[in-house]
Coordinates of C-alpha atoms and ligand atoms in Angstrom, one line a residue:
X1 CA 0.1 0.0 -0.5
X2 CA 2.9 2.4 0.6
X3 CA 4.0 1.7 -2.6
X4 CA 1.3 2.0 -4.2
X5 CA 0.8 5.4 -3.0
X6 CA 4.0 6.5 -2.6
X7 CA 4.1 6.2 -6.6
X8 CA 1.1 7.8 -7.4
X9 CA 2.0 11.3 -4.8
X10 CA 5.2 10.8 -7.1
X11 CA 3.1 10.3 -10.6
X12 CA 1.1 13.1 -10.0
X13 CA 4.3 16.0 -9.0
X14 CA 5.9 14.6 -12.0
X15 CA 3.1 15.0 -14.1
X16 CA 2.4 18.9 -12.7
X17 CA 6.2 19.7 -12.9
X18 CA 6.3 18.5 -16.8
X19 CA 2.9 20.5 -17.5
X20 CA 4.2 23.0 -15.9
X21 CA 7.1 23.1 -17.6
X22 CA 5.4 22.4 -21.0
X23 CA 3.5 25.2 -21.2
X24 CA 5.2 27.9 -19.1
X25 CA 8.7 27.0 -22.0
X26 CA 5.9 27.0 -24.9
X27 CA 4.6 30.2 -23.8
X28 CA 7.7 31.8 -22.9
X29 CA 9.1 31.0 -26.2
X30 CA 6.4 32.2 -28.3
X31 CA 6.4 35.4 -26.8
X32 CA 10.0 35.6 -27.7
X33 CA 9.8 34.5 -31.0
X34 CA 6.4 37.4 -30.6
X35 CA 8.1 40.0 -29.6
X36 CA 11.0 39.7 -32.1
X37 CA 8.9 40.1 -35.1
X38 CA 6.3 42.8 -33.2
X39 CA 10.2 44.8 -32.8
X40 CA 11.3 44.2 -36.6
X41 CA 7.8 45.5 -37.5
X42 CA 7.8 48.5 -35.3
X43 CA 11.6 49.1 -36.3
X44 CA 11.1 49.0 -39.7
X45 CA 7.8 51.3 -39.7
X46 CA 10.0 54.3 -37.9
X47 CA 12.7 53.8 -40.3
X48 CA 10.2 54.1 -43.2
X49 CA 7.6 56.2 -41.5
X50 CA 6.9 59.7 -42.2
X51 CA 9.0 61.4 -39.4
X52 CA 11.8 60.1 -40.7
X53 CA 11.9 62.1 -43.9
X54 CA 15.7 62.7 -43.8
X55 CA 16.6 59.1 -44.8
X56 CA 13.0 58.7 -47.3
X57 CA 14.4 61.5 -48.7
X58 CA 18.3 60.6 -48.9
X59 CA 17.3 57.5 -50.3
X60 CA 15.1 59.1 -53.7
X61 CA 16.9 62.4 -54.4
X62 CA 19.6 61.3 -57.3
X63 CA 22.5 63.6 -56.4
X64 CA 24.3 65.4 -59.3
X65 CA 25.7 62.9 -62.7
X66 CA 24.6 60.0 -60.9
X67 CA 25.5 57.1 -62.7
X68 CA 24.5 54.1 -60.4
X69 CA 22.1 54.8 -58.3
X70 CA 21.5 51.2 -56.8
X71 CA 24.9 52.0 -55.3
X72 CA 24.1 55.1 -54.1
X73 CA 21.2 53.7 -52.6
X74 CA 23.2 51.0 -51.4
X75 CA 25.1 53.9 -49.3
X76 CA 22.6 55.4 -48.1
X77 CA 21.3 52.2 -46.1
X78 CA 24.8 51.7 -45.4
X79 CA 24.5 54.9 -43.3
X80 CA 21.6 54.4 -41.8
X81 CA 22.4 50.6 -40.9
X82 CA 22.3 51.5 -37.4
X83 CA 18.9 52.7 -37.2
X84 CA 18.1 49.5 -39.3
X85 CA 19.8 46.9 -37.3
X86 CA 22.1 46.0 -39.6
X87 CA 24.6 44.0 -38.4
X88 CA 25.5 42.0 -41.5
X89 CA 25.6 39.0 -40.5
X90 CA 21.5 37.8 -39.3
X91 CA 19.6 41.1 -40.8
X92 CA 20.7 42.2 -44.5
X93 CA 19.5 45.0 -46.5
X94 CA 19.2 44.7 -50.3
X95 CA 18.6 46.7 -53.1
X96 CA 16.7 45.4 -55.2
X97 CA 15.9 46.0 -58.9
X98 CA 12.1 47.5 -58.9
X99 CA 10.7 45.9 -62.0
X100 CA 12.0 42.2 -61.8
X101 CA 13.1 41.7 -58.1
X102 CA 15.8 40.9 -59.3
X103 CA 19.4 41.8 -57.1
X104 CA 21.6 44.8 -57.2
X105 CA 23.8 45.4 -54.5
X106 CA 23.4 44.9 -50.6
X107 CA 25.4 44.9 -47.2
X108 CA 25.7 40.8 -48.3
X109 CA 26.6 39.2 -51.3
X110 CA 23.7 37.7 -53.2
X111 CA 22.8 34.5 -51.5
X112 CA 23.2 31.6 -54.5
X113 CA 20.2 30.4 -56.1
X114 CA 19.1 34.2 -55.8
X115 CA 16.8 36.0 -52.9
X116 CA 13.7 33.9 -52.3
X117 CA 10.8 36.5 -54.5
X118 CA 8.6 36.6 -50.9
X119 CA 5.1 38.0 -50.2
X120 CA 6.2 41.6 -48.8
X121 CA 8.5 41.9 -52.7
X122 CA 5.9 40.4 -55.0
X123 CA 4.1 43.6 -53.2
X124 CA 6.9 45.9 -53.5
X125 CA 7.4 45.0 -56.8
X126 CA 3.8 46.5 -57.5
X127 CA 4.3 49.2 -55.9
X128 CA 2.9 48.9 -52.4
X129 CA 5.4 48.4 -49.2
X130 CA 5.4 45.4 -47.7
X131 CA 5.1 44.1 -44.2
X132 CA 3.6 41.8 -43.9
X133 CA 5.4 38.5 -41.8
X134 CA 4.2 35.0 -41.5
X135 CA 5.4 34.1 -37.8
X136 CA 5.5 30.0 -39.4
X137 CA 8.5 31.7 -41.9
X138 CA 11.6 31.4 -40.6
X139 CA 12.4 34.7 -41.5
X140 CA 10.9 38.2 -41.3
X141 CA 11.4 40.9 -44.3
X142 CA 10.1 44.1 -44.7
X143 CA 10.3 45.3 -49.1
X144 CA 9.6 49.0 -49.6
X145 CA 9.3 50.2 -53.5
X146 CA 11.1 53.3 -53.8
X147 CA 11.7 55.8 -57.4
X148 CA 15.2 57.8 -58.0
X149 CA 16.0 59.8 -60.5
X150 CA 13.3 57.8 -62.5
X151 CA 14.2 54.1 -61.8
X152 CA 12.6 52.2 -59.2
X153 CA 14.0 49.8 -56.8
X154 CA 13.0 48.0 -53.5
X155 CA 14.8 48.1 -50.4
X156 CA 14.3 45.1 -48.6
X157 CA 15.4 44.0 -45.2
X158 CA 15.8 40.4 -44.5
X159 CA 16.3 39.2 -40.5
X160 CA 16.9 35.3 -40.7
X161 CA 15.5 35.5 -37.0
X162 CA 18.8 33.5 -35.6
X163 CA 18.8 35.9 -32.7
X164 CA 15.4 35.1 -31.7
X165 CA 15.9 31.0 -32.7
X166 CA 19.8 31.1 -30.2
X167 CA 17.7 33.1 -27.5
X168 CA 14.9 30.6 -27.7
X169 CA 17.6 27.9 -27.6
X170 CA 19.1 28.7 -24.6
X171 CA 15.7 29.3 -23.1
X172 CA 15.1 25.7 -24.1
X173 CA 17.9 24.5 -22.4
X174 CA 17.1 26.5 -19.5
X175 CA 13.2 25.4 -19.0
X176 CA 15.3 21.6 -19.6
X177 CA 17.3 21.7 -16.6
X178 CA 14.6 24.0 -14.3
X179 CA 12.6 20.4 -15.4
X180 CA 14.9 18.4 -14.0
X181 CA 15.5 20.6 -10.7
X182 CA 11.9 20.0 -10.6
X183 CA 11.7 16.7 -11.1
X184 CA 14.2 16.0 -8.1
X185 CA 12.9 18.0 -6.2
X186 CA 9.4 16.0 -7.1
X187 CA 10.6 12.9 -6.0
X188 CA 12.1 14.3 -2.6
X189 CA 8.9 16.4 -1.8
X190 CA 6.8 13.3 -2.6
X191 CA 8.9 10.7 -0.4
X192 CA 8.6 13.1 2.2
X193 CA 4.6 13.7 1.8
X194 CA 4.3 9.5 1.8
X195 CA 6.4 9.4 5.1
X196 CA 3.9 11.6 6.8
X197 CA 1.1 11.0 5.0
X198 CA 1.5 6.9 4.9
X199 CA 3.2 5.6 7.7
X200 CA 0.0 6.0 9.9
X201 CA -2.2 5.0 7.3
X202 CA 0.2 2.3 7.3
X203 CA -0.2 1.8 11.5
X204 CA -4.0 1.9 10.4
X205 CA -3.8 -0.8 8.4
X206 CA -1.4 -2.9 10.9
X207 CA -3.8 -2.6 14.1
X208 CA -7.6 -2.7 11.6
X209 CA -5.3 -6.4 10.3
X210 CA -5.0 -6.9 14.7
X211 CA -8.6 -6.3 14.7
X212 CA -9.6 -8.2 12.0
X213 CA -7.7 -11.3 14.5
X214 CA -9.7 -10.7 17.5
X215 CA -6.7 -8.7 19.0
X216 CA -8.8 -5.5 20.2
X217 CA -5.7 -4.7 22.3
X218 CA -4.3 -2.1 20.3
X219 CA -4.8 1.4 20.8
X220 CA -3.3 3.7 18.3
X221 CA -1.8 7.3 19.3
X222 CA -3.1 10.8 17.7
X223 CA -0.6 12.5 16.5
X224 CA -2.2 15.1 14.4
X225 CA -5.5 16.8 14.1
X226 CA -6.2 16.7 10.3
X227 CA -8.1 14.0 8.6
X228 CA -5.8 11.3 9.2
X229 CA -5.8 12.0 13.4
X230 CA -9.5 11.8 13.2
X231 CA -9.4 8.4 11.1
X232 CA -7.2 7.3 14.0
X233 CA -9.5 8.5 16.8
X234 CA -12.8 7.0 15.0
X235 CA -10.7 3.5 14.0
X236 CA -10.2 3.5 18.2
X237 CA -13.1 4.6 19.3
X238 CA -15.0 1.4 16.9
X239 CA -12.0 -0.9 18.5
X240 CA -13.1 -0.2 21.8
X241 CA -16.7 -0.4 20.8
X242 CA -15.9 -4.2 19.0
X243 CA -14.3 -5.0 22.2
X244 CA -17.3 -4.2 24.5
X245 CA -19.9 -5.8 21.4
X246 CA -17.6 -9.1 21.4
X247 CA -17.0 -9.7 25.0
X248 CA -20.9 -9.1 25.7
X249 CA -22.0 -11.3 23.0
X250 CA -19.3 -14.2 23.8
X251 CA -20.1 -13.7 27.1
X252 CA -23.5 -14.8 25.7
X253 CA -22.5 -17.3 24.3
X254 CA -20.6 -19.1 27.0
X255 CA -23.8 -19.4 29.4
X256 CA -25.5 -20.7 26.6
X257 CA -22.9 -23.1 25.8
X258 CA -22.6 -24.1 29.3
X259 CA -26.2 -24.5 29.5
X260 CA -26.2 -26.6 26.0
X261 CA -23.3 -28.5 27.7
X262 CA -25.2 -29.5 30.5
X263 CA -28.8 -29.4 30.2
X264 CA -30.8 -32.5 30.6
X265 CA -32.4 -32.6 27.4
X266 CA -31.1 -32.8 24.3
X267 CA -30.7 -30.2 21.3
X268 CA -30.2 -31.1 18.0
X269 CA -29.7 -27.6 15.5
X270 CA -29.8 -28.3 11.6
X271 CA -29.2 -25.6 9.3
X272 CA -31.4 -24.6 6.2
X273 CA -29.3 -27.4 3.8
X274 CA -31.1 -30.0 7.1
X275 CA -27.3 -30.5 7.8
X276 CA -25.9 -31.0 12.3
X277 CA -24.7 -27.8 12.9
X278 CA -24.8 -28.2 16.8
X279 CA -25.7 -30.9 19.4
X280 CA -25.5 -31.3 22.7
X281 CA -23.7 -34.9 24.9
X282 CA -27.7 -35.0 25.9
X283 CA -28.6 -35.6 22.6
X284 CA -26.3 -38.2 21.7
X285 CA -26.4 -39.9 24.9
X286 CA -30.6 -40.1 24.7
X287 CA -30.4 -41.1 21.2
X288 CA -27.6 -43.8 21.8
X289 CA -25.3 -41.7 18.8
X290 CA -22.4 -38.5 18.2
X291 CA -23.0 -36.4 16.3
X292 CA -20.9 -35.0 13.0
X293 CA -21.6 -32.5 10.7
X294 CA -22.3 -35.0 7.6
X295 CA -25.4 -35.9 9.8
X296 CA -28.7 -34.8 8.5
X297 CA -32.2 -34.5 9.4
X298 CA -33.9 -37.1 6.5
X299 CA -31.9 -40.3 8.6
X300 CA -33.0 -38.5 11.9
X301 CA -36.0 -37.4 12.0
X302 CA -37.2 -37.4 8.8
X303 CA -39.6 -41.0 10.0
X304 CA -41.5 -38.0 12.3
X305 CA -41.8 -34.9 9.9
X306 CA -40.8 -33.9 6.5
X307 CA -38.2 -30.7 7.6
X308 CA -40.7 -28.5 5.2
X309 CA -43.1 -29.5 7.3
X310 CA -41.0 -28.6 10.4
X311 CA -39.8 -25.6 8.8
X312 CA -43.2 -24.2 8.0
X313 CA -44.6 -24.8 11.2
X314 CA -46.2 -22.1 13.4
X315 CA -44.6 -23.4 16.6
X316 CA -43.4 -26.3 17.0
X317 CA -44.5 -30.3 16.4
X318 CA -44.6 -33.3 19.0
X319 CA -43.8 -36.5 18.4
X320 CA -42.9 -39.7 20.3
X321 CA -40.1 -42.5 20.1
X322 CA -38.5 -45.4 22.1
X323 CA -34.6 -45.9 22.0
X324 CA -33.2 -48.5 23.5
X325 CA -36.2 -49.0 26.1
X326 CA -36.6 -45.1 27.0
X327 CA -39.3 -43.3 25.9
X328 CA -38.2 -39.5 24.3
X329 CA -40.4 -36.5 24.5
X330 CA -39.4 -35.0 21.1
X331 CA -39.9 -30.9 20.3
X332 CA -39.4 -30.1 16.6
X333 CA -39.2 -26.5 15.8
X334 CA -38.0 -23.9 13.2
X335 CA -35.6 -21.3 14.1
X336 CA -34.6 -18.2 12.0
X337 CA -32.4 -15.9 12.0
X338 CA -31.8 -13.0 9.5
X339 CA -31.4 -15.2 6.3
X340 CA -30.1 -18.0 8.5
X341 CA -32.2 -20.2 10.3
X342 CA -33.4 -24.1 10.5
X343 CA -34.9 -26.5 13.1
X344 CA -34.5 -27.0 16.5
X345 CA -34.9 -30.6 18.2
X346 CA -35.6 -30.7 21.4
X347 CA -35.4 -33.9 23.0
X348 CA -37.1 -34.9 26.6
X349 CA -36.5 -38.2 28.4
X350 CA -40.0 -38.8 30.0
X351 CA -39.3 -42.6 31.1
X352 CA -39.0 -41.5 34.9
X353 CA -42.6 -39.9 34.1
X354 CA -43.9 -43.1 32.1
X355 CA -42.5 -45.7 34.6
X356 CA -44.2 -43.8 37.3
X357 CA -46.9 -44.1 36.1
X358 CA -47.2 -48.1 34.7
X359 CA -45.8 -48.9 38.2
X360 CA -49.0 -46.7 39.9
X361 CA -51.4 -48.3 37.5
X362 CA -49.9 -51.9 38.1
X363 CA -49.7 -51.3 41.4
X364 CA -53.6 -50.5 41.6
X365 CA -53.8 -53.4 39.5
X366 CA -52.5 -55.5 41.7
X367 CA -53.5 -54.6 45.2
X368 CA -57.3 -54.7 43.4
X369 CA -56.7 -57.9 42.5
X370 CA -54.6 -58.7 46.0
X371 CA -57.3 -58.2 48.2
X372 CA -60.2 -59.5 45.1
X373 CA -59.3 -62.6 46.0
X374 CA -60.2 -63.1 49.3
X375 CA -62.8 -61.1 49.0
X376 CA -64.8 -63.2 46.8
X377 CA -63.8 -66.5 49.0
X378 CA -65.2 -64.9 52.1
X379 CA -68.5 -63.9 50.1
X380 CA -69.1 -67.3 48.7
X381 CA -68.1 -68.5 51.8
X382 CA -70.4 -66.7 53.9
X383 CA -72.9 -66.5 51.4
X384 CA -73.1 -70.7 51.2
X385 CA -72.5 -70.4 54.9
X386 CA -76.2 -68.3 55.5
X387 CA -78.2 -70.2 53.2
X388 CA -77.3 -73.6 54.9
X389 CA -78.0 -71.9 58.0
X390 CA -78.6 -74.9 60.1
X391 CA -78.4 -77.6 56.9
X392 CA -75.0 -77.9 57.0
X393 CA -72.6 -80.2 59.2
X394 CA -71.0 -78.5 61.7
X395 CA -67.4 -79.8 61.2
X396 CA -68.3 -78.4 57.2
X397 CA -70.0 -74.9 58.9
X398 CA -66.4 -74.6 61.5
X399 CA -64.2 -75.2 58.1
X400 CA -66.0 -72.9 56.3
X401 CA -65.6 -70.3 59.4
X402 CA -62.2 -71.2 59.4
X403 CA -60.9 -70.0 55.6
X404 CA -63.4 -67.0 56.5
X405 CA -61.1 -66.3 59.2
X406 CA -57.8 -67.3 57.1
X407 CA -59.0 -65.3 54.0
X408 CA -59.7 -62.0 56.3
X409 CA -56.2 -62.4 57.6
X410 CA -54.6 -62.4 54.8
X411 CA -56.3 -59.3 53.8
X412 CA -55.6 -57.6 57.0
X413 CA -51.5 -58.8 56.4
X414 CA -51.9 -56.9 53.1
X415 CA -53.0 -53.9 54.3
X416 CA -50.9 -54.0 57.0
X417 CA -48.0 -54.3 54.3
X418 CA -49.8 -51.6 52.1
X419 CA -49.7 -49.3 55.3
X420 CA -45.7 -49.8 55.8
X421 CA -45.8 -49.4 52.3
X422 CA -47.1 -45.6 52.1
X423 CA -45.6 -44.9 55.4
X424 CA -42.4 -45.3 53.7
X425 CA -43.1 -43.3 50.6
X426 CA -44.6 -40.6 51.8
X427 CA -41.7 -40.2 55.2
X428 CA -43.5 -40.6 57.8
X429 CA -42.0 -43.7 58.9
X430 CA -39.6 -42.8 61.4
X431 CA -37.0 -45.1 62.4
X432 CA -37.3 -45.7 66.7
X433 CA -33.3 -46.2 66.6
X434 CA -32.1 -48.5 69.6
X435 CA -28.5 -50.2 70.6
X436 CA -28.5 -53.4 71.0
X437 CA -26.3 -56.9 70.0
X438 CA -26.9 -57.7 66.4
X439 CA -25.9 -61.5 67.2
X440 CA -28.7 -61.3 69.4
X441 CA -31.2 -60.5 67.0
X442 CA -30.5 -62.8 64.6
X443 CA -30.7 -65.6 67.3
X444 CA -33.8 -64.3 68.4
X445 CA -34.8 -64.5 64.8
X446 CA -33.8 -68.4 64.4
X447 CA -35.6 -69.4 67.4
X448 CA -38.3 -67.7 66.7
X449 CA -38.8 -69.8 63.3
X450 CA -37.0 -73.0 64.5
X451 CA -40.8 -74.5 64.4
X452 CA -41.6 -73.6 61.5
X453 CA -38.5 -75.3 60.4
X454 CA -39.5 -78.1 61.4
X455 CA -42.6 -79.0 60.5
X456 CA -41.3 -78.7 57.4
X457 CA -38.3 -80.5 57.8
X458 CA -35.7 -78.3 57.2
X459 CA -32.6 -78.6 58.8
X460 CA -31.8 -74.6 60.2
X461 CA -28.3 -74.2 60.7
X462 CA -26.8 -71.3 62.7
X463 CA -23.2 -69.7 62.3
X464 CA -22.4 -66.8 63.9
X465 CA -18.9 -65.4 63.6
X466 CA -17.6 -64.5 67.5
X467 CA -16.9 -60.3 66.7
X468 CA -20.7 -59.6 66.7
X469 CA -21.0 -56.1 68.0
X470 CA -23.9 -53.9 69.5
X471 CA -25.4 -51.9 66.4
X472 CA -27.3 -49.0 66.4
X473 CA -30.8 -50.1 64.5
X474 CA -34.8 -50.1 64.1
X475 CA -34.7 -53.4 66.1
X476 CA -37.9 -54.7 65.2
X477 CA -37.8 -53.4 61.7
X478 CA -34.3 -55.3 61.3
X479 CA -35.9 -58.8 63.1
X480 CA -38.8 -57.8 60.6
X481 CA -36.2 -58.4 57.2
X482 CA -34.7 -61.0 58.7
X483 CA -38.4 -62.8 59.8
X484 CA -39.2 -62.1 55.8
X485 CA -35.9 -63.5 54.4
X486 CA -35.5 -66.9 56.7
X487 CA -40.1 -67.4 55.9
X488 CA -39.1 -67.2 52.4
X489 CA -36.6 -70.2 52.4
X490 CA -38.7 -72.3 54.1
X491 CA -41.4 -71.5 52.3
X492 CA -39.3 -71.9 48.7
X493 CA -37.6 -74.5 49.8
X494 CA -39.4 -78.5 49.4
X495 CA -39.8 -80.0 52.5
X496 CA -36.4 -81.6 54.3
X497 CA -34.1 -78.9 53.0
X498 CA -30.7 -77.1 54.8
X499 CA -31.0 -73.9 55.1
X500 CA -27.5 -72.0 56.9
X501 CA -27.9 -68.6 58.7
X502 CA -24.7 -67.2 59.2
X503 CA -23.9 -63.1 60.0
X504 CA -20.0 -61.4 60.3
X505 CA -19.1 -58.1 61.0
X506 CA -17.2 -56.5 57.9
X507 CA -15.5 -52.7 58.5
X508 CA -18.3 -50.6 60.3
X509 CA -21.1 -53.1 58.8
X510 CA -22.6 -56.0 59.8
X511 CA -23.6 -58.7 57.5
X512 CA -26.7 -61.5 57.8
X513 CA -26.4 -64.1 54.7
X514 CA -29.6 -67.0 54.8
X515 CA -28.7 -69.7 52.1
X516 CA -31.1 -72.2 50.9
X517 CA -31.5 -75.3 48.4
X518 CA -34.5 -74.5 47.6
X519 CA -36.1 -73.8 44.1
X520 CA -34.2 -70.5 43.4
X521 CA -35.1 -67.9 41.2
X522 CA -34.6 -67.9 37.5
X523 CA -31.9 -65.7 36.1
X524 CA -34.9 -63.0 34.6
X525 CA -36.9 -62.5 37.9
X526 CA -33.6 -62.1 39.9
X527 CA -33.6 -58.1 38.9
X528 CA -37.3 -58.2 39.9
X529 CA -37.8 -59.8 43.1
X530 CA -38.0 -56.4 45.1
X531 CA -40.1 -55.0 43.4
X532 CA -44.2 -54.6 44.9
X533 CA -46.1 -57.3 44.1
X534 CA -43.1 -59.7 42.2
X535 CA -43.4 -63.0 42.4
X536 CA -41.7 -65.8 40.3
X537 CA -45.0 -68.3 40.3
X538 CA -48.1 -66.3 41.2
X539 CA -50.0 -69.6 42.0
X540 CA -47.3 -71.0 44.6
X541 CA -46.5 -67.8 46.0
X542 CA -50.1 -67.1 46.5
X543 CA -50.7 -70.9 47.9
X544 CA -47.9 -70.1 50.5
X545 CA -49.9 -67.2 52.0
X546 CA -46.9 -64.9 49.8
X547 CA -48.6 -61.3 48.6
X548 CA -44.8 -60.7 46.9
X549 CA -44.8 -57.7 49.2
X550 CA -42.0 -59.0 51.9
X551 CA -38.8 -58.0 50.1
X552 CA -40.3 -54.7 48.7
X553 CA -40.7 -53.7 52.4
X554 CA -37.4 -55.0 53.5
X555 CA -35.0 -53.5 50.9
X556 CA -37.1 -50.0 52.0
X557 CA -36.3 -50.8 55.9
X558 CA -33.0 -51.4 54.4
X559 CA -32.6 -48.1 52.1
X560 CA -33.8 -46.0 55.8
X561 CA -30.9 -48.1 57.9
X562 CA -28.5 -47.0 55.3
X563 CA -27.7 -50.7 54.9
X564 CA -28.2 -53.0 51.4
X565 CA -30.3 -55.8 50.4
X566 CA -29.5 -58.1 47.8
X567 CA -29.0 -61.8 46.1
X568 CA -25.7 -63.1 46.1
X569 CA -24.5 -65.4 43.1
X570 CA -23.9 -69.0 43.8
X571 CA -23.7 -72.3 41.7
X572 CA -25.4 -74.6 44.0
X573 CA -29.2 -75.1 43.5
X574 CA -31.5 -72.7 46.2
X575 CA -31.0 -69.2 47.3
X576 CA -28.3 -66.7 48.3
X577 CA -30.2 -63.0 50.1
X578 CA -27.4 -60.7 52.3
X579 CA -28.6 -57.7 54.0
X580 CA -25.8 -55.3 55.4
X581 CA -26.3 -52.4 58.2
X582 CA -23.8 -49.5 59.2
X583 CA -22.6 -50.6 62.8
X584 CA -23.3 -46.9 64.2
X585 CA -26.5 -46.4 62.3
X586 CA -27.7 -44.5 59.8
X587 CA -25.2 -41.3 59.0
X588 CA -28.3 -39.1 58.0
X589 CA -29.7 -40.0 61.6
X590 CA -26.1 -39.1 63.0
X591 CA -25.1 -35.9 61.7
X592 CA -29.0 -34.8 62.3
X593 CA -27.7 -35.4 66.0
X594 CA -24.7 -34.2 66.1
X595 CA -25.8 -30.6 64.8
Ligands
ATP1 P1 -45.1 -62.1 51.8 O1 -43.4 -62.0 51.8 O2 -45.3 -60.5 51.5 O3 -45.5 -63.0 52.7 P2 -43.9 -63.0 48.9 O4 -42.7 -63.7 50.4 O5 -44.3 -64.2 48.1 O6 -45.0 -62.4 50.1 P3 -41.7 -61.7 49.1 O7 -40.8 -62.2 50.7 O8 -40.9 -60.3 48.4 O9 -43.1 -62.1 48.2 O10 -41.1 -62.3 47.8 C1 -41.3 -62.3 46.4 C2 -41.0 -63.3 45.6 O11 -39.2 -64.0 45.5 C3 -41.8 -64.6 45.9 O12 -43.0 -64.3 45.7 C4 -40.8 -65.9 45.7 O13 -40.9 -66.2 44.3 C5 -38.9 -65.0 45.1 N1 -38.6 -66.0 46.9 C6 -38.2 -65.0 47.8 N2 -37.4 -66.3 48.3 C7 -37.1 -67.0 47.8 C8 -36.2 -68.1 48.3 N3 -35.4 -68.6 48.8 N4 -36.2 -69.0 47.0 C9 -36.9 -69.0 45.7 N5 -38.0 -68.2 45.3 C10 -38.0 -66.9 46.8
MG2 MG1 -41.4 -63.0 52.0

């Protein structure tokens, strides 16, 4: 940029100087020529005019006994040579024959080839004085006809303009010298100018390039009050403004980026060409795939709505999809900003709501079903009893009443379990924590269940470790869990089985484990048996009085204690259930007490 501006400046100056010199030179040289011509004719007019009577008289009056008139005229002219400016070299006078213009005498000999008959000579030959001049000619002349002693002569003054020419030549070389000097000065001046003008412009250019690359820290020093100074000031203001604006935009974008990155909902954005322009980790996770800018709308969401339909939608379109067992709600909406725009897909995971809803429905269905069976039984037996009052044999009546009582117990049992669960759900169930020996609790449970095991001809083995400590827990609840695990083993192990109860300590936790060699649980059901109402074999379980609530209550109790209950993998047939408890009681409670 510097070079080009410098070159332009130099060219302008050179052109200026050259054109100035040409104009001045032409004007001067023309003026000199004109001056010479005018001077010549003024001189002639003065010499041959009415004021110079003596000269004219001397030219025309012949002397006594004159023989050669031409020589006499020549003599007169020689005498007046000074007035006529004749020098014998550049300006000469000639005496010509007045009838044919032939050379008779002169201050110089006749030139080779004779004198040219100029327009002025022709005029003089016709008897009129010729004073005409032609600027184009390279001479100037004057021809005056005179009559002397009856003879006609022409006095002819011829100037070859050499003086004017040499003066012009001199002037030309002078102008040339001035031109060269002017050129040198203009080159130097253009250097100086480009230094004062181009240097600040170059600094501005550098700074603008920095700004273009995102560096706004450059502040330029304002060194002058001229237009460049103003430009620099405007640049500084603009850079400052730009910096604050970009910082604000960046801040906003960072906020959005963070939001995008961490939001639970997935977002995928497409441009007008249906290409992915943005996607967040949640989208990749929910849809189970990574996105690149090579992905397009069609294969991803084209099955829900065509791209153009979403683009033209008033607000948004909703759709649903299941991916990898998850329920996804999709909102597809157009977005437009200036001439950019596209489609935004928002992916919302509604699996939790759906499962909760499903669980609630299942639960209601289960509860109704569980209560209906005993109620139906009670009703039909009661009806039979009421229909046949007095007719039925007493032992049949007793049996029927026994069934009615049994079924009522079962209903009460179910309702009690449900009540317990609902207390857990609503958080109304407080633990009554006490300190008691863990080994004693296990032993008490063992004693309580021993008779039951004997009735089923089970071999019940108790294996307690020596170092069982006292623990802080809700004793009644813990025993309830132990009872459930043990009674399950008794229930789901065919008569004559072997049940081993073991307990021990591991770090700051105690554990109890019940291992049986019963029917066990198929692999597919193992993940579900802690769910409410879940039973592997419904008929068998109900027959043995089970409702499928025992283990779910056990898990709730263990969770409240910050303990655990789970199935232990084993090779041999049967099932191993293990429960764990923190010795010091649940941390949550301990922290509350410390406060
Ligand atoms: P409840 O305990 O409410 O009287 P339940 O014993 O049927 O009824 P859970 O204790 O929750 O219910 O047990 C759930 C299911 O797990 C049982 O119905 C049974 O199918 C299976 N199960 C539990 N323990 C065993 C076990 N030791 N061996 C085989 N299956 C078992
Ligand atoms: Mg049970």
